[in-house]
Short mmCIF file of C-alpha atoms and ligand atoms in Angstrom, two decimals:
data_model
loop_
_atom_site.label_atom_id
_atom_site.label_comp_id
_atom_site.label_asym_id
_atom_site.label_seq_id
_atom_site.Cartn_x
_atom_site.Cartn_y
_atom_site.Cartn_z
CA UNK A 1 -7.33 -41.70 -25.37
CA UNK A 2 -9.73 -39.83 -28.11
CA UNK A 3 -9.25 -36.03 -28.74
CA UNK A 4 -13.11 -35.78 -27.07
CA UNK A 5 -12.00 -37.75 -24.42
CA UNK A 6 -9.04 -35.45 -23.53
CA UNK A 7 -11.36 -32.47 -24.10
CA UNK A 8 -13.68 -33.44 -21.70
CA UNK A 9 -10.69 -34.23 -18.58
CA UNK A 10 -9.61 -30.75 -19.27
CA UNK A 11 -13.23 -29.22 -19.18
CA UNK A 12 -13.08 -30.53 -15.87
CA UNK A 13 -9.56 -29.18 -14.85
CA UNK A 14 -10.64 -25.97 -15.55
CA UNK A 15 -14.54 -25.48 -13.97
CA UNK A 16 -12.53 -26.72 -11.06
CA UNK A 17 -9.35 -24.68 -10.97
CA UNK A 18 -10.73 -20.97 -11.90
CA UNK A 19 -10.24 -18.05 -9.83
CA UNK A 20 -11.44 -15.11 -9.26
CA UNK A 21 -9.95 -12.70 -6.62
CA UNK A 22 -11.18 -9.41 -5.49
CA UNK A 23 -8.49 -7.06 -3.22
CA UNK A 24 -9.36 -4.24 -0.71
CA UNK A 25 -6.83 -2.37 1.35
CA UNK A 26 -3.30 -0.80 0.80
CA UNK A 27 -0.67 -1.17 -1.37
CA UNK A 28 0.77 -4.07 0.33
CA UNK A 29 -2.36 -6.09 -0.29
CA UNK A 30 -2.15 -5.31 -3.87
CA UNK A 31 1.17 -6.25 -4.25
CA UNK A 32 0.21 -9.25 -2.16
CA UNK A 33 -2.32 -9.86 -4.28
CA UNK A 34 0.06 -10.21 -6.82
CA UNK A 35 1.82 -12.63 -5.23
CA UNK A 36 -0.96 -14.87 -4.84
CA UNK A 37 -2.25 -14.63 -8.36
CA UNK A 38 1.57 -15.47 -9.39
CA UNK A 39 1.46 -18.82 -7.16
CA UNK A 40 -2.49 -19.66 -8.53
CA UNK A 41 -1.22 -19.74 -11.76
CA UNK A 42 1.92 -21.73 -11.08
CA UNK A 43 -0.54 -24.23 -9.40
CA UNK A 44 -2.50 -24.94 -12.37
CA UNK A 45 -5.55 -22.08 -11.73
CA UNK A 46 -6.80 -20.11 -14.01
CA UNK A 47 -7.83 -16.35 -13.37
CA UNK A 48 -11.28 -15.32 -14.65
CA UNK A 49 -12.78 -11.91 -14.87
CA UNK A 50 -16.48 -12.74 -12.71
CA UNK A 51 -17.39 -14.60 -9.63
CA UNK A 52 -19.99 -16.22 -12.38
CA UNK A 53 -16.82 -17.79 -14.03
CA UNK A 54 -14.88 -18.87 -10.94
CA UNK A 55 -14.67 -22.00 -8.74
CA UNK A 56 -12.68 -20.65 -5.95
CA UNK A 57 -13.61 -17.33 -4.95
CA UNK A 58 -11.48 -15.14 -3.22
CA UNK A 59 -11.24 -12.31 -1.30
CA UNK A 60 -8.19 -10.22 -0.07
CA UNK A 61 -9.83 -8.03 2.91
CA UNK A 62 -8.36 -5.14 4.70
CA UNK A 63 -9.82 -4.27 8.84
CA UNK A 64 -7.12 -0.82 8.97
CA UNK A 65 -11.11 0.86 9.20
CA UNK A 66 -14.76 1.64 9.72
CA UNK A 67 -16.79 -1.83 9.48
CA UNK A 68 -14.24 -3.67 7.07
CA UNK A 69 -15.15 -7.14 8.65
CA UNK A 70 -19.27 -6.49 8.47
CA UNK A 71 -18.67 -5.18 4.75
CA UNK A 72 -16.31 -8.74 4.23
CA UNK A 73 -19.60 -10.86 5.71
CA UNK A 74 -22.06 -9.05 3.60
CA UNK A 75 -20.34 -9.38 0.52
CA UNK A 76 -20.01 -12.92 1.76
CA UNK A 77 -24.08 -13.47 2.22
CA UNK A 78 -24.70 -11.74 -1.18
CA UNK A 79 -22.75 -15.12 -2.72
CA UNK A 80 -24.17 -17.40 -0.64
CA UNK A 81 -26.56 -18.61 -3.58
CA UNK A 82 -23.40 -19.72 -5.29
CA UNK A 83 -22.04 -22.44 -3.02
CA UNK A 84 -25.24 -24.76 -4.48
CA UNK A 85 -22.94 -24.62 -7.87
CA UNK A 86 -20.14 -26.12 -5.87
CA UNK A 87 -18.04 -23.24 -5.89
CA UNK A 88 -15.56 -22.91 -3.22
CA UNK A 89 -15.11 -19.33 -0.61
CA UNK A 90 -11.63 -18.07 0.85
CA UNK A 91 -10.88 -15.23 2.81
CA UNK A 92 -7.71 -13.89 2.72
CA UNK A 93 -5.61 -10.86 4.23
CA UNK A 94 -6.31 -8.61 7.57
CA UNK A 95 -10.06 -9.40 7.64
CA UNK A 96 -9.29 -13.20 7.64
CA UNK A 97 -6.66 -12.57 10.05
CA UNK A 98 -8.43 -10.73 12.87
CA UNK A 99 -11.84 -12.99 12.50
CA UNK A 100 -10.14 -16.63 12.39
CA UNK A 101 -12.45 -19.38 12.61
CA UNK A 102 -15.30 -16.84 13.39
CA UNK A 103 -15.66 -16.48 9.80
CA UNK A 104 -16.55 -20.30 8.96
CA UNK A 105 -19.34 -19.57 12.09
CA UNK A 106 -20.58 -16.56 10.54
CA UNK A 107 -20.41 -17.94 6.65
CA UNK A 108 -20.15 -22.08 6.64
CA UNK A 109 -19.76 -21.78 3.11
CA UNK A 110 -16.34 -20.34 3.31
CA UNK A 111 -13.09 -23.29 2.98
CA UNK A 112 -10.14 -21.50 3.17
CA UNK A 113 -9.23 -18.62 5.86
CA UNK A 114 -6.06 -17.08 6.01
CA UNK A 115 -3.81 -14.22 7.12
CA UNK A 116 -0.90 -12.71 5.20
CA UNK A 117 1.81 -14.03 7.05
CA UNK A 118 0.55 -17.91 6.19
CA UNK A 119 0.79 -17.02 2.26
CA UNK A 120 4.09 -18.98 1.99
CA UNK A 121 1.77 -21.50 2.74
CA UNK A 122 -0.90 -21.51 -0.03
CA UNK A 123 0.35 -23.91 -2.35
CA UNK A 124 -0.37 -26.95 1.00
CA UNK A 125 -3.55 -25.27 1.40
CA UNK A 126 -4.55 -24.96 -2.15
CA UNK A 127 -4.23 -29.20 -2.21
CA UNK A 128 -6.43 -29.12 1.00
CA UNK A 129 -8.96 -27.80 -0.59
CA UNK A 130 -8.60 -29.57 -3.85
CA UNK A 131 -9.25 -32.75 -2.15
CA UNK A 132 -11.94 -31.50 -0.68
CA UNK A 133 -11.37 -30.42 2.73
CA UNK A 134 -14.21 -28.08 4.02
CA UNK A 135 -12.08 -25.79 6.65
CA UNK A 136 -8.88 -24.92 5.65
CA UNK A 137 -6.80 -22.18 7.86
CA UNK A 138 -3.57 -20.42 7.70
CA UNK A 139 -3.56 -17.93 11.03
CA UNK A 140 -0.62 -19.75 13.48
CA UNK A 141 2.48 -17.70 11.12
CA UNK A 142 2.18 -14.00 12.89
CA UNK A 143 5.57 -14.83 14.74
CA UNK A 144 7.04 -16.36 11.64
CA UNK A 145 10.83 -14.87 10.43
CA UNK A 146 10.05 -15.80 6.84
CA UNK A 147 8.58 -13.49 4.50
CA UNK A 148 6.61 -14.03 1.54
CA UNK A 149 9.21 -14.96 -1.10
CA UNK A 150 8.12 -16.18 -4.73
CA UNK A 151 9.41 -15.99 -8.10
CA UNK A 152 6.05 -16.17 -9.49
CA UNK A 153 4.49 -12.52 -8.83
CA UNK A 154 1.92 -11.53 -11.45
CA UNK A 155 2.69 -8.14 -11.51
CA UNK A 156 -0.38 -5.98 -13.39
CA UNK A 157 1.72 -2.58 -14.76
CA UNK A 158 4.66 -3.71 -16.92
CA UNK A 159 6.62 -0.43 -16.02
CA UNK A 160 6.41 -0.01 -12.73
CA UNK A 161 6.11 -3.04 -9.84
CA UNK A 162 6.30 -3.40 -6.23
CA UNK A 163 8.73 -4.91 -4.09
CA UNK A 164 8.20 -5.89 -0.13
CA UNK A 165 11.10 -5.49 1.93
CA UNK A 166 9.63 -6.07 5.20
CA UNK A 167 6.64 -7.11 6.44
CA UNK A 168 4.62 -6.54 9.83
CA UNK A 169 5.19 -4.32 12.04
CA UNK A 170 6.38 -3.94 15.91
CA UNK A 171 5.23 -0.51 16.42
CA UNK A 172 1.71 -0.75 17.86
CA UNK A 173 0.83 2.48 17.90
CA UNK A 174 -2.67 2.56 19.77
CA UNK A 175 -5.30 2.95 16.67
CA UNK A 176 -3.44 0.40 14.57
CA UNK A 177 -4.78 -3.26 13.85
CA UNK A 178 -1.60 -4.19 11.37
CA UNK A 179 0.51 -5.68 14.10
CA UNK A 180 -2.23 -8.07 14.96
CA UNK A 181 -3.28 -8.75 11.79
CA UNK A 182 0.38 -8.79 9.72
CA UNK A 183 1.89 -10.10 12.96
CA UNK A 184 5.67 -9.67 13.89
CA UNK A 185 8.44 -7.29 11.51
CA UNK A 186 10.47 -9.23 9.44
CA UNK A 187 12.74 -7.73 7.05
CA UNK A 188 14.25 -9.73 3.70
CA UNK A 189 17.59 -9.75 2.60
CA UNK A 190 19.22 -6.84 0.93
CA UNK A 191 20.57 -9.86 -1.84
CA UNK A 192 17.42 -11.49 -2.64
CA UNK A 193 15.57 -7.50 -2.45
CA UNK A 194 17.91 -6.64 -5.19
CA UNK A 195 17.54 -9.70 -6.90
CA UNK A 196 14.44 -9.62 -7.81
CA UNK A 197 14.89 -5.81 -8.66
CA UNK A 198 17.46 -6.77 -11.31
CA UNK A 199 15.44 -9.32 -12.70
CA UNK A 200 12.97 -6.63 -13.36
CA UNK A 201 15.31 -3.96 -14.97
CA UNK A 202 16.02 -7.07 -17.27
CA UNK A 203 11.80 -7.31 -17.77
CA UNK A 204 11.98 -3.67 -19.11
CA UNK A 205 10.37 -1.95 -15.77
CA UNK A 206 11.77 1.10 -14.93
CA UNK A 207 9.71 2.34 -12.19
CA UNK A 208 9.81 0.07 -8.48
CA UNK A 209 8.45 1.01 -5.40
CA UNK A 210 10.04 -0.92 -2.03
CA UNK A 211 6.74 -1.37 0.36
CA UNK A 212 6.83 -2.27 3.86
CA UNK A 213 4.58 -0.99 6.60
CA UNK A 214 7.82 0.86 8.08
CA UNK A 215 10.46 0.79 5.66
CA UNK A 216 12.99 2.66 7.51
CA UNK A 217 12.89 -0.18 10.68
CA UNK A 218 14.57 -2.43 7.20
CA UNK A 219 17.47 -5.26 9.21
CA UNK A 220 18.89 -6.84 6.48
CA UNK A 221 19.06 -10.39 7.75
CA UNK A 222 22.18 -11.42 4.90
CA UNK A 223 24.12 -13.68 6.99
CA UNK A 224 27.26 -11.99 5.95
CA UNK A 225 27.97 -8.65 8.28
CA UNK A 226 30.01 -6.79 5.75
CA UNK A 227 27.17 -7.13 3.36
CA UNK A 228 24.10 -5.98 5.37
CA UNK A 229 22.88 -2.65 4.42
CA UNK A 230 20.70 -0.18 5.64
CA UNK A 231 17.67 0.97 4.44
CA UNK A 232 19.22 4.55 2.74
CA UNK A 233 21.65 1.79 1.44
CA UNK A 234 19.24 -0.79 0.07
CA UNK A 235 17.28 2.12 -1.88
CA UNK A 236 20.52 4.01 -3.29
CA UNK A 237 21.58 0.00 -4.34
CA UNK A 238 17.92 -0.59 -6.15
CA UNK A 239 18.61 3.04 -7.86
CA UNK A 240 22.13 2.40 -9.35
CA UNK A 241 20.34 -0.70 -11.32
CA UNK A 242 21.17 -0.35 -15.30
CA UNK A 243 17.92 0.54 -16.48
CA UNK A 244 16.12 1.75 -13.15
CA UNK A 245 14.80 5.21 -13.87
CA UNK A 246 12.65 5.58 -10.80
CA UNK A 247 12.77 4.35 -7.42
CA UNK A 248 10.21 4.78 -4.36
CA UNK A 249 9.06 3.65 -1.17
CA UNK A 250 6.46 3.44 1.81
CA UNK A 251 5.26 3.56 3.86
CA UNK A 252 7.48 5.39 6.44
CA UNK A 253 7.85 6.13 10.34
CA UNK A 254 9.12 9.60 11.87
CA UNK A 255 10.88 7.91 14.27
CA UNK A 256 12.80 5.28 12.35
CA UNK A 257 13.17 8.03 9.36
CA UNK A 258 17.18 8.77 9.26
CA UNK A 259 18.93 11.68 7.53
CA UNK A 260 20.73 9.29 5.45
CA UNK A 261 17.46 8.60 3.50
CA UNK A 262 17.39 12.60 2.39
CA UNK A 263 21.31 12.07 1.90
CA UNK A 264 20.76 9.36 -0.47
CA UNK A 265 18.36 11.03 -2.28
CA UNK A 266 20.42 14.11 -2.62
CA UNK A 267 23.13 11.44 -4.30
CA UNK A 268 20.94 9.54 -6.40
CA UNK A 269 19.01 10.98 -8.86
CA UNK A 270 16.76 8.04 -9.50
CA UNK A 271 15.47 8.07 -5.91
CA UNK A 272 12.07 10.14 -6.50
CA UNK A 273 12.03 13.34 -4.77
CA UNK A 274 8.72 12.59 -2.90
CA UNK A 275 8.79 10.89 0.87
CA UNK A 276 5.27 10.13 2.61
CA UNK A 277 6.00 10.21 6.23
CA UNK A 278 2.70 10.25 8.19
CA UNK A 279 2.09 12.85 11.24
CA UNK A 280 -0.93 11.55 12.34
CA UNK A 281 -1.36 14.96 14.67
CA UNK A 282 0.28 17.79 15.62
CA UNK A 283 -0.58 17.97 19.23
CA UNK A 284 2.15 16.32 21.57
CA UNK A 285 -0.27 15.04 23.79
CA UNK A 286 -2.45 13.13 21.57
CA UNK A 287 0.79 11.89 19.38
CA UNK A 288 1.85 10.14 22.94
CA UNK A 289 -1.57 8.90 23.83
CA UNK A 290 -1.32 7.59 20.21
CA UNK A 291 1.98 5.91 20.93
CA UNK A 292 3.85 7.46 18.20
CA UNK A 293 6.76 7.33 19.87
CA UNK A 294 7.96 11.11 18.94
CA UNK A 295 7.07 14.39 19.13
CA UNK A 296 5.77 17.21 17.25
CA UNK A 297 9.33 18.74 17.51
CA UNK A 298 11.26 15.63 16.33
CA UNK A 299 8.59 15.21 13.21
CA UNK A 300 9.60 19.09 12.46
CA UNK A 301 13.34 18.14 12.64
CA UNK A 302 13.03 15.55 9.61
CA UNK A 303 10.64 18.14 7.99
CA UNK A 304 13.88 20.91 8.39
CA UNK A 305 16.10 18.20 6.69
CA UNK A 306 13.86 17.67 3.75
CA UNK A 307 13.83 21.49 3.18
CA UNK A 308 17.37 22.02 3.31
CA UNK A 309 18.20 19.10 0.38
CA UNK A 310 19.55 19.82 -2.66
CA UNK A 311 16.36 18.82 -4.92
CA UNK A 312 13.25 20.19 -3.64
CA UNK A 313 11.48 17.34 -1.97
CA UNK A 314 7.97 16.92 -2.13
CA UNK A 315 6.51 15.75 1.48
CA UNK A 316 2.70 13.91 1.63
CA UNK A 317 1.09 12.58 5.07
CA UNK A 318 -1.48 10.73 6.92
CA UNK A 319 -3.47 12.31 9.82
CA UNK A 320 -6.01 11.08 12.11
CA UNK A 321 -8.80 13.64 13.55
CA UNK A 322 -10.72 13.04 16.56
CA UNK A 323 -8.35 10.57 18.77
CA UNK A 324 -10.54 9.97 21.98
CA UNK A 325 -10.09 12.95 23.92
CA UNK A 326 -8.92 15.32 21.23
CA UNK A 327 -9.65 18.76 22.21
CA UNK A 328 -10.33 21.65 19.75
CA UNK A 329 -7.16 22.85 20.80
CA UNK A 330 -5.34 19.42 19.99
CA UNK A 331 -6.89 19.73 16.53
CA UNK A 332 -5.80 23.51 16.30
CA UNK A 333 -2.21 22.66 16.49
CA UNK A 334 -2.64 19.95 13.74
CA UNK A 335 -3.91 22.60 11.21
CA UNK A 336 -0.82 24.51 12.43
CA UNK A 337 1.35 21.87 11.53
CA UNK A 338 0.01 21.56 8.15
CA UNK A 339 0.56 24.94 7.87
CA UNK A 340 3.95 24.88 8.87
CA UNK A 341 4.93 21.74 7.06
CA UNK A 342 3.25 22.91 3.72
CA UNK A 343 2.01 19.43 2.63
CA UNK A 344 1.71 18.66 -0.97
CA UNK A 345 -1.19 16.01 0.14
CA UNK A 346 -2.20 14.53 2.97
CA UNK A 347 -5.01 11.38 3.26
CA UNK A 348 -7.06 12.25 6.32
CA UNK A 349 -9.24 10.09 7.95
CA UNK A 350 -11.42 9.82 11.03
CA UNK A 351 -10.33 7.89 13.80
CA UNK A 352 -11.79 4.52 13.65
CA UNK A 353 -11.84 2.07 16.60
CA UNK A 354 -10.36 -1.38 16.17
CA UNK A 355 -10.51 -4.77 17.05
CA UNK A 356 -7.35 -5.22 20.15
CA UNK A 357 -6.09 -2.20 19.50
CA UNK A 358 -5.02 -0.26 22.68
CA UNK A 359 -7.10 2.89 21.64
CA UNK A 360 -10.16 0.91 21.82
CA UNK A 361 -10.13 0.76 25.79
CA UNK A 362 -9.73 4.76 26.02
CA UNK A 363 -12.74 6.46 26.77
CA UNK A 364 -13.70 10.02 25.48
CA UNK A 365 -14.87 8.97 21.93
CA UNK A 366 -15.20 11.99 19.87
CA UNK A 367 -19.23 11.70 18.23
CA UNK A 368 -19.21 11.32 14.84
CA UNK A 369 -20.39 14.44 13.24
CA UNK A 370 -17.34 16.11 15.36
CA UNK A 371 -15.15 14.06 13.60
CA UNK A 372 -16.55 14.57 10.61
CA UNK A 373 -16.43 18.00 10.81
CA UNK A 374 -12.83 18.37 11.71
CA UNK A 375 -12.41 16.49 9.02
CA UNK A 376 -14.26 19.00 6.36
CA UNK A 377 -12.04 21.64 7.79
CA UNK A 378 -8.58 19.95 7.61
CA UNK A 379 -9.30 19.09 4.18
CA UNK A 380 -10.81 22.64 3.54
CA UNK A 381 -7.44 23.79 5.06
CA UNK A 382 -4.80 21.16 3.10
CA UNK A 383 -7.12 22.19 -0.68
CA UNK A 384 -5.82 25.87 0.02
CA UNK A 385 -2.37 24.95 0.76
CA UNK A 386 -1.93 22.98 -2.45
CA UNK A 387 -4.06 25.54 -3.90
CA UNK A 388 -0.69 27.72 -3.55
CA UNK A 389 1.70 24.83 -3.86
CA UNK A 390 0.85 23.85 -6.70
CA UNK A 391 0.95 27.41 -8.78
CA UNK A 392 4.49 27.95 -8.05
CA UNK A 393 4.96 25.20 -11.07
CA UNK A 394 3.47 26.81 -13.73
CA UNK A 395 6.72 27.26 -16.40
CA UNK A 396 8.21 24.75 -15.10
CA UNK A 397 10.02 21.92 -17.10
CA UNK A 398 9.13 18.02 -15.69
CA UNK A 399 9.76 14.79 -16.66
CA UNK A 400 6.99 12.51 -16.92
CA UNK A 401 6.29 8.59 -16.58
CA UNK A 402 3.30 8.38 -19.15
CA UNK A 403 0.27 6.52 -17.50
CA UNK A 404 -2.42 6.37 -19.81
CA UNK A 405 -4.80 8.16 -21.99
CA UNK A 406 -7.94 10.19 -21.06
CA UNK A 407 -9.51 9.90 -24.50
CA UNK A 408 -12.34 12.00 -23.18
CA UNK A 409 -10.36 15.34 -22.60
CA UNK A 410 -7.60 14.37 -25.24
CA UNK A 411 -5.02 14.62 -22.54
CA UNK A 412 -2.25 11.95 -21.62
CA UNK A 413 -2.08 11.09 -17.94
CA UNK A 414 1.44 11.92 -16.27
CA UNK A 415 3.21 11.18 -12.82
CA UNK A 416 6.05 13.69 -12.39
CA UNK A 417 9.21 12.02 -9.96
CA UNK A 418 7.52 13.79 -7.16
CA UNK A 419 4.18 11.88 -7.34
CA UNK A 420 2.33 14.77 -8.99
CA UNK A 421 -0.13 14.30 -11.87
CA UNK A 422 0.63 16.28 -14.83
CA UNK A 423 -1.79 15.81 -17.05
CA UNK A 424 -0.66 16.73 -20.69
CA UNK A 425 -1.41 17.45 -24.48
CA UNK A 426 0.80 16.71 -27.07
CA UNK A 427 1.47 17.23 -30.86
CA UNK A 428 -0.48 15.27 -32.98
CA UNK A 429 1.91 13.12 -34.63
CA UNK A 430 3.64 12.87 -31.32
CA UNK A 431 1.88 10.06 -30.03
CA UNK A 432 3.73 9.38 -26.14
CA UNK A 433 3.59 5.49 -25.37
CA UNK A 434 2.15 4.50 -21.72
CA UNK A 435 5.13 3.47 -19.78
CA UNK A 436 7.47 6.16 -21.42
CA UNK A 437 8.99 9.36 -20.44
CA UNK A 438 8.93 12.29 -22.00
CA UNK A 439 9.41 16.25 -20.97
CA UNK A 440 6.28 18.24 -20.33
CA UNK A 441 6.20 22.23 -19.83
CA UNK A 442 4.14 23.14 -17.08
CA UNK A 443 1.39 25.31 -18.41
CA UNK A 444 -1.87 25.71 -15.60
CA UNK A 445 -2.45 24.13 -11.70
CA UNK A 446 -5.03 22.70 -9.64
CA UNK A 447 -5.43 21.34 -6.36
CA UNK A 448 -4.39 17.95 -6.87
CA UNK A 449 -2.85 18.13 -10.27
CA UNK A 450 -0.97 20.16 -12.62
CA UNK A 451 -1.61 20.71 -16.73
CA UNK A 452 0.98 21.07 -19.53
CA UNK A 453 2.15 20.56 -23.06
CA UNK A 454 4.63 17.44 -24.22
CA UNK A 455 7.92 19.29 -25.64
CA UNK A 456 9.64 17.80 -28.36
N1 5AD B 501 -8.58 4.93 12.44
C1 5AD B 501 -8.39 5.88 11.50
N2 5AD B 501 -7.32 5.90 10.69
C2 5AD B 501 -6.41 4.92 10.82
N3 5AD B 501 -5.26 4.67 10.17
C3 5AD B 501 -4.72 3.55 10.67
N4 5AD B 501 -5.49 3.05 11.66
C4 5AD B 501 -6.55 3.89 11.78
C5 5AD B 501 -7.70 3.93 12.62
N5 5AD B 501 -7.89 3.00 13.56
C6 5AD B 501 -4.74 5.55 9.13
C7 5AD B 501 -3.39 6.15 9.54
C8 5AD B 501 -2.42 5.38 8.71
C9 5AD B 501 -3.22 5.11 7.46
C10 5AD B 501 -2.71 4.02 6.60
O1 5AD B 501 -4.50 4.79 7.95
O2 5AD B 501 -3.40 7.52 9.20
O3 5AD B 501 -1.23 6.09 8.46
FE1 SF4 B 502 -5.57 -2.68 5.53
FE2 SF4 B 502 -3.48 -2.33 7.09
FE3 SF4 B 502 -4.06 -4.72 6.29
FE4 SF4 B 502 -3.13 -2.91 4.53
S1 SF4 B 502 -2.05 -3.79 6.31
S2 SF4 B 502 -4.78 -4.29 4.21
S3 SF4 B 502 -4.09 -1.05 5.35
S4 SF4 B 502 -5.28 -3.42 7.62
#
């Protein structure tokens, strides 16, 4: 075979087997993201930069609000125009999971649909489609044990990397789409969770984050009983690693939420002082018409625990304004609650309804610009509360993982073991390298971060 000839077969290979993939959502679909990039690439694909470049276009979707499937189908029509240039459409995560087949109805130009709990699955599909099959679906897994396991994760930060320790969720509280569209829990093993955290350490990262929509409902399914360990366990295990500096997690549940996670991160210092335990409200009666399966008094209890820890802990949340039927008076006692609780941040959103979700069937809709403007005053609220939080760190001494550069205001970037930005200057010859840590004196606060000078 000539040199030109050989040329040419590969020219082929690679119009054909180019990627491009574009994620929405959470963390998890990032990190899922990752995962599918990782088993592309060990099929032979390529990743480009531009759908221009690509011949299988994908798309990792997220439904958790607002119009998320009508945004998915636009973005969808705008490409249409491609499909004449033979490329080839797939639509992957939540989106792909709540729609089904609807979305080859809606967009006959898409080949591959499927849901997160199928992506064990891709390599089989990834032949369909080679070969040319038009409609290719993964959507039958949601009651699948197996998780998402593969040794070829493309992870994008070389420092710091995700790792999923369980996947679904059984909670269904009544806004929530992710146990339809992530289907049923299913936890890994603590064994192959810290295997893949030591081969890490020995990749240089330092920083890992354990993700699950629940992390504290964690069964280690190890076959051996005296082996099985809890969740507190699993994260003090991931923090004893040899090189492990940092270790975090989320998302987490109130009720699920033991004391022995604020015990182990009283023992281990790697642990990051920082948990994210989302509220949701503060008003009994909407958390039970919400499902939440505890009370405003039980949330308070884990709050007290944090307090009393050794290291200060650093508590975010997520809150939901205008449930159907929230009353002014319902909303009153979540501004309370922030109060009391002292957030360091909390991501607020208005309550969106969703496809099967319970919620959808309740009637008393709060109108829009209601929600929207208990919205402007929670967040009005939570901006003066870390207004004040944040001060009481000026002169004080943090270590930070360095994150980058802002070139612009000569500052390096900063994440502090308690999730805070502090942003930083530093001696000229000094020179901190992204990925590193270094010591930073507190010098000036805002709102959402904090400003300081690199000490050396
Ligand atoms: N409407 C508004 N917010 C929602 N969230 C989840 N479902 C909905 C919904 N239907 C929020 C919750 C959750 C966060 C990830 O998204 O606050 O904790
Ligand atoms: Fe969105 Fe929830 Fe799916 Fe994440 S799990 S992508 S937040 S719907």
């Amino acid at each position: 075979m000539s040199a030109l000839h050989i040329r040419v077969i590969l020219a082929n290979v690679d119009a054909q087997k180019t990627f491009y993939l574009e994620t929405f959502g959470c963390q998890m679909n990032v990190h899922d993201s990752e995962k599918v990039v990782g088993t592309l690439l060990q099929e032979g694909y390529t990743q480009v930069e531009t759908v221009e470049e690509a011949g299988l276009v994908l798309y990792n979707t997220c439904s958790i609000r607002d119009k998320a499937e009508q945004k998915v189908f636009n973005r969808l029509a705008d490409y249409k125009k491609y499909k004449a240039q033979g490329k080839t459409f797939g639509v992957l995560g939540c989106v792909a999971q709540q729609e089904g087949e609807k979305i080859f109805e809606r967009a006959p130009y898409v080949s591959l649909v499927c849901g997160s709990a199928s992506y064990r699955n891709l390599p089989q599909m990834l032949v369909q489609i080679q070969a040319g099959k038009q409609r290719v679906t993964g959507l039958d897994d949601r009651e699948t044990d197996e998780c998402f396991e593969t040794e070829f994760t493309a992870r994008t930060n070389p420092h710091r990397g995700y790792i999923t320790i369980i996947e679904g969720c059984d909670k269904f509280c009544a806004y929530c789409v992710v146990p339809f569209t992530r289907g049923k829990e299913r936890s890994r093993t603590s064994d192959s969770v810290l295997e893949e955290a030591r081969q890490m350490a020995d990749l240089g990262y330092t920083e890992i984050q354990l993700l699950g929509q629940n992390v504290n409902s964690y069964k280690d399914s190890a076959g051996d009983r005296l082996r099985k360990k809890s969740f507190a366990e699993l994260l003090a295990a991931v923090g004893e690693i040899p090189g492990i500096r940092r270790v975090r997690f989320t998302t987490s549940h109130p009720r699920d939420f033991g004391r022995d996670i604020v015990e182990a991160i009283e023992a281990v210092p790697t642990l990051c002082d920082h948990v994210h335990l989302p509220v949701q409200s503060g008003s009994n009666r909407v958390l039970d018409a919400m499902q939440r399966l505890y009370t405003r008094e039980q949330y308070l209890e884990r709050m007290a625990w944090m307090k009393a820890a050794k290291r200060e802990i650093s508590i975010t949340t997520d809150v939901i304004v205008g449930f159907p039927g929230e009353t002014e008076t319902e909303f009153g006692e979540t501004l309370s609650l922030l109060d009391e609780v002292g957030y360091d941040a909390v991501f607020s959103f208005k309550y969106s309804p969703r496809p099967n979700t319970p919620s959808l069937k309740l009637e008393d809709a709060i109108p829009d610009e209601e929600k929207a403007r208990r919205l402007e005053v929670l967040m009005a609220k939570q901006r003066a509360i870390q207004t004040t939080n944040y001060k009481k760190y000026i002169g004080t001494m943090h270590e930070v993982m360095v994150e980058g550069k802002n070139e612009a205001r000569g500052q390096w970037i900063g994440r502090t073991s308690q999730n805070k930005t502090l942003n930083f200057t530093a001696p000229a010859d000094a020179l901190p390298k992204t990925g590193s840590y270094v010591p930073v004196m507190t010098t000036s606060s805002f709102p959402n971060s904090l400003l300081g000078e690199m000490v050396v």
